[in-house]
Amino acid sequence: MGKEEVTKNVWVTTHGDKWAVKIAGSDEISKVFERKADALAYAKDLAKKEKTELISQKRNGRINLKNSYGHDNPNTPG
């Protein structure tokens, strides 16, 4: 991946007592959901469309999920 191809990871994180989907590097929230499952479904579709990584956090801020949907190095195992 060249310098011009900077991927912006898709994050699912808390937003008060709700769940927000946010693009890394942006101060704006893409969308807010009542349920985490709904936020994850939306974020997964967005990450697939953008061919980037989906990262989800628990309420305490710890990362509990990472899935990549593109730009993986085919020479890296796993």
Short mmCIF file of C-alpha atoms in Angstrom, two decimals:
data_model
loop_
_atom_site.label_atom_id
_atom_site.label_comp_id
_atom_site.label_asym_id
_atom_site.label_seq_id
_atom_site.Cartn_x
_atom_site.Cartn_y
_atom_site.Cartn_z
CA MET A 1 0.00 0.00 0.00
CA GLY A 2 1.40 3.36 -1.01
CA LYS A 3 1.43 6.50 1.06
CA GLU A 4 -1.57 7.83 -0.84
CA GLU A 5 -3.65 4.80 0.17
CA VAL A 6 -4.31 5.51 3.83
CA THR A 7 -7.03 3.28 5.22
CA LYS A 8 -9.40 4.68 7.80
CA ASN A 9 -10.44 2.00 10.25
CA VAL A 10 -14.09 1.75 11.25
CA TRP A 11 -14.67 1.83 15.02
CA VAL A 12 -17.63 0.80 17.15
CA THR A 13 -17.46 2.60 20.47
CA THR A 14 -19.71 3.93 23.21
CA HIS A 15 -21.51 7.25 22.89
CA GLY A 16 -23.12 7.94 26.24
CA ASP A 17 -25.38 4.95 26.85
CA LYS A 18 -25.56 4.18 23.10
CA TRP A 19 -23.17 2.81 20.48
CA ALA A 20 -21.49 4.87 17.78
CA VAL A 21 -19.80 4.02 14.50
CA LYS A 22 -16.88 6.29 13.75
CA ILE A 23 -14.19 6.48 11.07
CA ALA A 24 -10.66 6.76 12.49
CA GLY A 25 -9.19 10.20 12.07
CA SER A 26 -12.58 11.93 11.95
CA ASP A 27 -14.14 13.86 14.81
CA GLU A 28 -17.59 13.15 13.43
CA ILE A 29 -19.71 10.11 14.25
CA SER A 30 -21.11 8.24 11.25
CA LYS A 31 -24.17 6.89 13.03
CA VAL A 32 -25.47 6.17 16.57
CA PHE A 33 -27.38 3.03 17.59
CA GLU A 34 -29.30 1.83 20.64
CA ARG A 35 -27.87 -1.70 20.37
CA LYS A 36 -24.26 -2.75 19.84
CA ALA A 37 -25.34 -5.53 17.46
CA ASP A 38 -26.92 -2.95 15.14
CA ALA A 39 -23.79 -0.78 15.27
CA LEU A 40 -21.60 -3.79 14.47
CA ALA A 41 -23.74 -4.78 11.48
CA TYR A 42 -23.60 -1.24 10.07
CA ALA A 43 -19.84 -0.96 10.75
CA LYS A 44 -19.16 -4.34 9.13
CA ASP A 45 -20.91 -3.27 5.92
CA LEU A 46 -19.01 0.02 5.94
CA ALA A 47 -15.65 -1.70 6.53
CA LYS A 48 -16.32 -4.15 3.69
CA LYS A 49 -17.29 -1.31 1.36
CA GLU A 50 -14.19 0.70 2.26
CA LYS A 51 -11.94 -2.43 2.37
CA THR A 52 -10.60 -1.55 5.78
CA GLU A 53 -10.53 -2.87 9.35
CA LEU A 54 -13.40 -3.03 11.82
CA ILE A 55 -12.48 -2.47 15.47
CA SER A 56 -14.99 -2.74 18.31
CA GLN A 57 -14.66 -1.71 21.94
CA LYS A 58 -16.41 -2.83 25.10
CA ARG A 59 -18.09 -0.28 27.37
CA ASN A 60 -14.85 -0.06 29.38
CA GLY A 61 -12.93 1.00 26.26
CA ARG A 62 -11.03 -2.24 25.75
CA ILE A 63 -10.89 -3.62 22.22
CA ASN A 64 -12.81 -6.88 21.92
CA LEU A 65 -13.00 -7.37 18.16
CA LYS A 66 -10.80 -6.76 15.13
CA ASN A 67 -11.72 -7.90 11.62
CA SER A 68 -9.98 -6.92 8.42
CA TYR A 69 -11.93 -6.56 5.17
CA GLY A 70 -9.21 -5.61 2.74
CA HIS A 71 -5.67 -4.51 2.00
CA ASP A 72 -4.25 -7.57 3.78
CA ASN A 73 -0.72 -8.50 2.82
CA PRO A 74 -1.04 -11.88 1.05
CA ASN A 75 2.48 -12.80 2.21
CA THR A 76 1.60 -12.48 5.92
CA PRO A 77 0.31 -15.70 7.48
CA GLY A 78 -2.89 -15.64 9.47
#
